[in-house]
XYZ file of C-alpha atoms in Angstrom:
120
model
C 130.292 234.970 42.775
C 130.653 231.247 41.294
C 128.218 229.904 39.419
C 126.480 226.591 40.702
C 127.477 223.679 38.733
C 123.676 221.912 37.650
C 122.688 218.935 35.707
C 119.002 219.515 34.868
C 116.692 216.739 33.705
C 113.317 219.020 32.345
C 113.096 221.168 35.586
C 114.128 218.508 37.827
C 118.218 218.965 39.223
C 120.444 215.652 39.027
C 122.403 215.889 42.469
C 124.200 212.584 42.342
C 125.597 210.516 38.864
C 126.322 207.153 38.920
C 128.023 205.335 36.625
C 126.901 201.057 37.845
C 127.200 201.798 41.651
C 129.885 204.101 41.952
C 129.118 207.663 42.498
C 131.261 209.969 39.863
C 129.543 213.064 40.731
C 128.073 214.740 43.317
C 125.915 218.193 42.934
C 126.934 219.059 46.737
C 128.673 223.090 47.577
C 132.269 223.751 46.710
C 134.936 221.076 49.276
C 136.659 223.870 51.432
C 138.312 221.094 53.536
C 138.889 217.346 54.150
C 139.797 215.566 56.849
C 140.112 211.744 57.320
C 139.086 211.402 60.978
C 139.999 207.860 63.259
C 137.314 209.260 65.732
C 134.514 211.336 66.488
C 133.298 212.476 70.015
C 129.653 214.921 69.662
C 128.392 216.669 73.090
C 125.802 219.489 72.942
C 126.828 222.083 70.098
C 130.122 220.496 69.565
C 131.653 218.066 67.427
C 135.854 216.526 67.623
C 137.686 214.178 65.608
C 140.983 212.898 66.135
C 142.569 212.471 62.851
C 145.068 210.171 60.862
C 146.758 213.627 59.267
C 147.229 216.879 60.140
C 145.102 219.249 58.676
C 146.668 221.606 57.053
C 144.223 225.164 56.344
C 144.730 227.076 53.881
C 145.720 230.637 54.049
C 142.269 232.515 53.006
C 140.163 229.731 54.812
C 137.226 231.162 56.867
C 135.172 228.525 58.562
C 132.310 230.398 58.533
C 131.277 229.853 54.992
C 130.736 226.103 55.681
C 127.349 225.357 55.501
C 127.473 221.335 55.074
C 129.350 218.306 55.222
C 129.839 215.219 53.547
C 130.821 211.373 55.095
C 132.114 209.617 52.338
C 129.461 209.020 49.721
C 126.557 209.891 51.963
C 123.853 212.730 51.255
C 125.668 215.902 52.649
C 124.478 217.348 55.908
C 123.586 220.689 56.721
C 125.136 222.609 59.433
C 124.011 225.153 62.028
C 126.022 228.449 61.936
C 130.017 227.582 63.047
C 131.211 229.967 66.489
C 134.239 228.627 65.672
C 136.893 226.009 64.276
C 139.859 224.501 66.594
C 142.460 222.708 64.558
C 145.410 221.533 66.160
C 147.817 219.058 64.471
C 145.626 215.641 65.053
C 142.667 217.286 66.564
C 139.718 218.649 65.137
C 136.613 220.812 66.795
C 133.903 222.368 65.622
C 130.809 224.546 68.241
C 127.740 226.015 66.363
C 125.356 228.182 67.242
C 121.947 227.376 69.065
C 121.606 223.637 68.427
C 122.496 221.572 71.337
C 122.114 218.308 69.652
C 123.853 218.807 66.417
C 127.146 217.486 68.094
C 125.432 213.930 68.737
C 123.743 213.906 65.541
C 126.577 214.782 63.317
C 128.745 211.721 65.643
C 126.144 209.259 63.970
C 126.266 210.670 60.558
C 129.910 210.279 60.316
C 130.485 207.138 62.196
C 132.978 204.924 60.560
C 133.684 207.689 57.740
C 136.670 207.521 55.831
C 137.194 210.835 54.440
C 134.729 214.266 55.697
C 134.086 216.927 53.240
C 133.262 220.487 54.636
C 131.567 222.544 51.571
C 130.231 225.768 51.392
């Protein structure tokens, strides 16, 4: 098991360091993947992007160890258990389990994103 990277201040956790206004570092889960998305569509328990790249996986990835996300510099999201992961050159889907407005919400939260960060 890793050990969890923490900046304490007396018993209180830094999660974000700034350095003026830009954001250096970030106390958010390991990145498993990154996509840079051009769209987002969210219905029900599912979420699709169409993307500038393709996403390339890698070998040992397993989907089901993300358990948030990230939109650019924004507070990272946590995610409802993943049923599964559809990645096909440009396109990008993602279905969890039991939450049949996660799909809309996560649209909002990563409207206009550059880059999204999946971390475990």
């Amino acid at each position: 098991m890793k050990d969890r990277i923490r900046i304490m201040l007396g018993n209180q956790e830094i999660v974000k360091r700034y350095i003026g206004s830009r954001l250096v570092w970030s106390g958010g889960g390991e990145i498993l993947l990154t996509i840079e998305p051009t769209g987002s569509s969210g219905f029900k328990a599912t979420i699709s992007f169409s993307l500038k790249n393709t996403v390339i996986t890698p070998n040992n990835f397993d989907y089901k160890q993300i358990k948030s996300m990230q939109a650019d510099d924004k507070p990272p999201l946590s995610l409802p258990e993943i049923s599964y992961l559809y990645n096909e050159g440009k396109y990008f889907e993602i279905a969890f389990v039991g939450d049949d407005s996660i799909g809309e919400k996560i649209e909002k939260y990563t409207k206009k994103a550059k880059i999204i960060k999946f971390l475990r």
